[in-house]
PDB file of C-alpha atoms in Angstrom:
ATOM      1  CA  MET A 516      17.911 -25.164  -6.905  1.00  0.00           C
ATOM      2  CA  THR A 517      14.140 -25.212  -8.105  1.00  0.00           C
ATOM      3  CA  LYS A 518      12.459 -28.628  -9.213  1.00  0.00           C
ATOM      4  CA  SER A 519      12.356 -27.724 -12.617  1.00  0.00           C
ATOM      5  CA  TYR A 520      15.787 -26.607 -12.779  1.00  0.00           C
ATOM      6  CA  ARG A 521      16.797 -30.235 -11.251  1.00  0.00           C
ATOM      7  CA  ILE A 522      14.965 -32.079 -13.810  1.00  0.00           C
ATOM      8  CA  LEU A 523      16.230 -30.317 -16.639  1.00  0.00           C
ATOM      9  CA  LEU A 524      19.841 -30.869 -15.241  1.00  0.00           C
ATOM     10  CA  TYR A 525      19.142 -34.881 -15.051  1.00  0.00           C
ATOM     11  CA  GLY A 526      17.683 -34.866 -18.464  1.00  0.00           C
ATOM     12  CA  ILE A 527      20.883 -32.932 -19.596  1.00  0.00           C
ATOM     13  CA  ILE A 528      23.175 -35.621 -17.916  1.00  0.00           C
ATOM     14  CA  SER A 529      21.112 -38.462 -19.149  1.00  0.00           C
ATOM     15  CA  GLY A 530      20.959 -37.167 -22.750  1.00  0.00           C
ATOM     16  CA  CYS A 531      24.953 -36.788 -22.714  1.00  0.00           C
ATOM     17  CA  ILE A 532      25.300 -40.128 -21.507  1.00  0.00           C
ATOM     18  CA  ILE A 533      22.803 -41.712 -24.061  1.00  0.00           C
ATOM     19  CA  VAL A 534      24.971 -39.598 -26.727  1.00  0.00           C
ATOM     20  CA  GLY A 535      28.207 -40.961 -25.535  1.00  0.00           C
ATOM     21  CA  ALA A 536      26.702 -44.626 -25.717  1.00  0.00           C
ATOM     22  CA  PHE A 537      25.479 -43.894 -28.858  1.00  0.00           C
ATOM     23  CA  LEU A 538      29.091 -42.477 -30.250  1.00  0.00           C
ATOM     24  CA  GLY A 539      30.902 -45.241 -28.479  1.00  0.00           C
ATOM     25  CA  VAL A 540      28.741 -48.020 -29.981  1.00  0.00           C
ATOM     26  CA  TYR A 541      28.952 -46.002 -33.534  1.00  0.00           C
ATOM     27  CA  ILE A 542      32.736 -46.266 -33.135  1.00  0.00           C
ATOM     28  CA  ALA A 543      33.122 -50.077 -32.038  1.00  0.00           C
ATOM     29  CA  GLY A 544      30.969 -50.664 -35.104  1.00  0.00           C
ATOM     30  CA  LYS A 545      32.565 -48.744 -37.244  1.00  0.00           C
ATOM     31  CA  GLU A 546      35.397 -51.068 -37.147  1.00  0.00           C
ATOM     32  CA  GLU A 547      33.152 -54.049 -38.056  1.00  0.00           C
ATOM     33  CA  GLY A 548      31.074 -52.185 -40.564  1.00  0.00           C
ATOM     34  CA  ILE A 549      27.865 -52.704 -38.738  1.00  0.00           C
ATOM     35  CA  PHE A 550      25.846 -50.795 -35.904  1.00  0.00           C
ATOM     36  CA  ASP A 551      24.990 -53.147 -33.140  1.00  0.00           C
ATOM     37  CA  TRP A 552      21.495 -51.973 -31.688  1.00  0.00           C
ATOM     38  CA  GLY A 553      22.043 -54.732 -29.235  1.00  0.00           C
ATOM     39  CA  LEU A 554      24.759 -52.806 -27.267  1.00  0.00           C
ATOM     40  CA  PHE A 555      22.730 -49.317 -27.806  1.00  0.00           C
ATOM     41  CA  LEU A 556      19.646 -50.222 -26.430  1.00  0.00           C
ATOM     42  CA  PRO A 557      20.932 -51.790 -23.006  1.00  0.00           C
ATOM     43  CA  MET A 558      22.839 -48.278 -22.190  1.00  0.00           C
ATOM     44  CA  VAL A 559      19.809 -46.081 -23.370  1.00  0.00           C
ATOM     45  CA  VAL A 560      17.810 -48.139 -21.178  1.00  0.00           C
ATOM     46  CA  GLY A 561      20.108 -48.336 -18.372  1.00  0.00           C
ATOM     47  CA  SER A 562      21.003 -44.629 -18.231  1.00  0.00           C
ATOM     48  CA  LEU A 563      16.781 -43.642 -18.417  1.00  0.00           C
ATOM     49  CA  GLY A 564      16.596 -46.256 -15.713  1.00  0.00           C
ATOM     50  CA  GLY A 565      18.855 -44.710 -13.648  1.00  0.00           C
ATOM     51  CA  PHE A 566      17.577 -41.431 -13.961  1.00  0.00           C
ATOM     52  CA  ILE A 567      14.295 -42.822 -13.085  1.00  0.00           C
ATOM     53  CA  GLY A 568      15.299 -44.586 -10.395  1.00  0.00           C
ATOM     54  CA  PHE A 569      17.593 -41.793  -8.846  1.00  0.00           C
ATOM     55  CA  PHE A 570      14.591 -39.435  -9.457  1.00  0.00           C
ATOM     56  CA  LEU A 571      12.174 -41.752  -7.435  1.00  0.00           C
ATOM     57  CA  PHE A 572      14.763 -42.041  -4.710  1.00  0.00           C
ATOM     58  CA  VAL A 573      15.030 -38.310  -4.167  1.00  0.00           C
ATOM     59  CA  TRP A 574      11.117 -38.128  -4.361  1.00  0.00           C
ATOM     60  CA  LEU A 575      10.672 -40.648  -1.664  1.00  0.00           C
ATOM     61  CA  ARG A 576      13.350 -39.142   0.604  1.00  0.00           C
ATOM     62  CA  GLN A 577      11.948 -35.858   0.304  1.00  0.00           C
ATOM     63  CA  LYS A 578       8.341 -37.065   0.860  1.00  0.00           C
ATOM     64  CA  LYS A 579       9.957 -39.127   3.968  1.00  0.00           C
ATOM     65  CA  ASN A 580      11.942 -36.343   5.848  1.00  0.00           C
ATOM     66  CA  GLY A 581      10.283 -33.326   4.548  1.00  0.00           C
ATOM     67  CA  LYS A 582      12.216 -30.091   3.825  1.00  0.00           C
ATOM     68  CA  ILE A 583      15.266 -31.304   6.126  1.00  0.00           C
ATOM     69  CA  PRO A 584      18.245 -29.943   4.072  1.00  0.00           C
ATOM     70  CA  ASP A 585      21.257 -32.202   3.251  1.00  0.00           C
ATOM     71  CA  MET A 586      24.004 -30.215   4.372  1.00  0.00           C
ATOM     72  CA  ASP A 587      24.500 -27.451   6.701  1.00  0.00           C
ATOM     73  CA  GLU A 588      27.203 -24.885   6.848  1.00  0.00           C
ATOM     74  CA  ARG A 589      29.671 -27.015   8.916  1.00  0.00           C
ATOM     75  CA  THR A 590      28.966 -29.951   6.543  1.00  0.00           C
ATOM     76  CA  ALA A 591      29.900 -27.864   3.419  1.00  0.00           C
ATOM     77  CA  VAL A 592      33.082 -26.528   4.973  1.00  0.00           C
ATOM     78  CA  MET A 593      34.230 -29.897   5.821  1.00  0.00           C
ATOM     79  CA  MET A 594      33.484 -30.909   2.093  1.00  0.00           C
ATOM     80  CA  LYS A 595      35.411 -28.025   0.581  1.00  0.00           C
ATOM     81  CA  ASN A 596      38.332 -28.926   2.846  1.00  0.00           C
ATOM     82  CA  TYR A 597      38.396 -32.704   2.131  1.00  0.00           C
ATOM     83  CA  PHE A 598      38.147 -31.675  -1.610  1.00  0.00           C
ATOM     84  CA  SER A 599      40.832 -29.263  -1.804  1.00  0.00           C
ATOM     85  CA  THR A 600      43.110 -31.603   0.089  1.00  0.00           C
ATOM     86  CA  VAL A 601      42.419 -34.685  -2.116  1.00  0.00           C
ATOM     87  CA  LEU A 602      42.895 -32.496  -5.268  1.00  0.00           C
ATOM     88  CA  TYR A 603      46.593 -31.568  -3.632  1.00  0.00           C
ATOM     89  CA  PHE A 604      47.068 -35.220  -2.907  1.00  0.00           C
ATOM     90  CA  VAL A 605      46.142 -36.576  -6.301  1.00  0.00           C
ATOM     91  CA  LEU A 606      48.329 -33.800  -7.955  1.00  0.00           C
ATOM     92  CA  PHE A 607      51.163 -34.534  -5.957  1.00  0.00           C
ATOM     93  CA  GLY A 608      50.719 -38.135  -5.773  1.00  0.00           C
ATOM     94  CA  SER A 609      50.204 -38.770  -9.438  1.00  0.00           C
ATOM     95  CA  GLY A 610      53.265 -36.301 -10.279  1.00  0.00           C
ATOM     96  CA  VAL A 611      55.467 -38.431  -8.135  1.00  0.00           C
ATOM     97  CA  ILE A 612      54.282 -41.868  -9.485  1.00  0.00           C
ATOM     98  CA  LEU A 613      55.260 -40.264 -13.087  1.00  0.00           C
ATOM     99  CA  LEU A 614      58.647 -39.192 -11.832  1.00  0.00           C
ATOM    100  CA  ILE A 615      59.253 -42.648 -10.360  1.00  0.00           C
ATOM    101  CA  LEU A 616      58.152 -44.663 -13.529  1.00  0.00           C
ATOM    102  CA  PHE A 617      60.394 -42.243 -15.520  1.00  0.00           C
ATOM    103  CA  ALA A 618      63.228 -42.860 -13.208  1.00  0.00           C
ATOM    104  CA  ILE A 619      62.824 -46.457 -13.318  1.00  0.00           C
ATOM    105  CA  GLY A 620      62.940 -46.257 -17.223  1.00  0.00           C
ATOM    106  CA  VAL A 621      59.355 -46.905 -18.020  1.00  0.00           C
ATOM    107  CA  GLU A 622      58.688 -45.010 -21.331  1.00  0.00           C
ATOM    108  CA  THR A 623      54.903 -46.357 -22.156  1.00  0.00           C
ATOM    109  CA  ILE A 624      51.844 -46.215 -19.993  1.00  0.00           C
ATOM    110  CA  GLU A 625      49.241 -49.110 -20.809  1.00  0.00           C
ATOM    111  CA  THR A 626      45.993 -47.191 -21.289  1.00  0.00           C
ATOM    112  CA  GLY A 627      44.190 -49.940 -19.406  1.00  0.00           C
ATOM    113  CA  MET A 628      46.524 -49.577 -16.361  1.00  0.00           C
ATOM    114  CA  LEU A 629      45.396 -45.598 -16.307  1.00  0.00           C
ATOM    115  CA  ILE A 630      41.892 -46.486 -16.384  1.00  0.00           C
ATOM    116  CA  VAL A 631      42.571 -48.972 -13.173  1.00  0.00           C
ATOM    117  CA  TYR A 632      44.347 -45.838 -11.643  1.00  0.00           C
ATOM    118  CA  MET A 633      41.299 -43.602 -12.337  1.00  0.00           C
ATOM    119  CA  MET A 634      38.741 -45.918 -11.238  1.00  0.00           C
ATOM    120  CA  ILE A 635      40.516 -46.526  -7.725  1.00  0.00           C
ATOM    121  CA  LEU A 636      41.123 -42.809  -7.526  1.00  0.00           C
ATOM    122  CA  PHE A 637      37.513 -42.270  -8.283  1.00  0.00           C
ATOM    123  CA  MET A 638      36.479 -44.966  -5.742  1.00  0.00           C
ATOM    124  CA  LEU A 639      38.597 -43.524  -2.902  1.00  0.00           C
ATOM    125  CA  ILE A 640      37.555 -40.233  -3.201  1.00  0.00           C
ATOM    126  CA  GLY A 641      33.848 -40.962  -3.648  1.00  0.00           C
ATOM    127  CA  ILE A 642      34.112 -42.922  -0.310  1.00  0.00           C
ATOM    128  CA  GLY A 643      36.153 -40.471   1.441  1.00  0.00           C
ATOM    129  CA  ALA A 644      33.201 -37.679   0.398  1.00  0.00           C
ATOM    130  CA  PHE A 645      30.635 -40.165   1.536  1.00  0.00           C
ATOM    131  CA  ILE A 646      32.290 -40.338   5.014  1.00  0.00           C
ATOM    132  CA  THR A 647      33.053 -36.753   5.394  1.00  0.00           C
ATOM    133  CA  LYS A 648      29.494 -35.776   4.544  1.00  0.00           C
ATOM    134  CA  ARG A 649      28.120 -38.123   7.314  1.00  0.00           C
ATOM    135  CA  ILE A 650      30.516 -37.043  10.002  1.00  0.00           C
TER     136      ILE A 650
END
């Protein structure tokens, strides 16, 4: 991926984060009848700061290490196998959890618990991907 495409990709992702933050603040403020710029500005500064910080980190790492690739063929195959295995565990594990909840009579699931479940899944998958990449 060339440098200009990478910058464009990071810009699009940051733009989507900012638009999502704007919509979130707008919807939250719609109930109260006001638009709170105090909530929106930290989201914009945080997303742009993260974009610039990550870009500087990549630039410094490339300056230090030169043109050494991040992954070789063996790492790519290991990551592919890891993600395909995780996909099946998440799909079947979530299905089993839903069947168990249905069997014990749970009729509604709280949204907060779904968020916690997804947060734990994302953290475990991210940690596993990091470990798989480093092996």
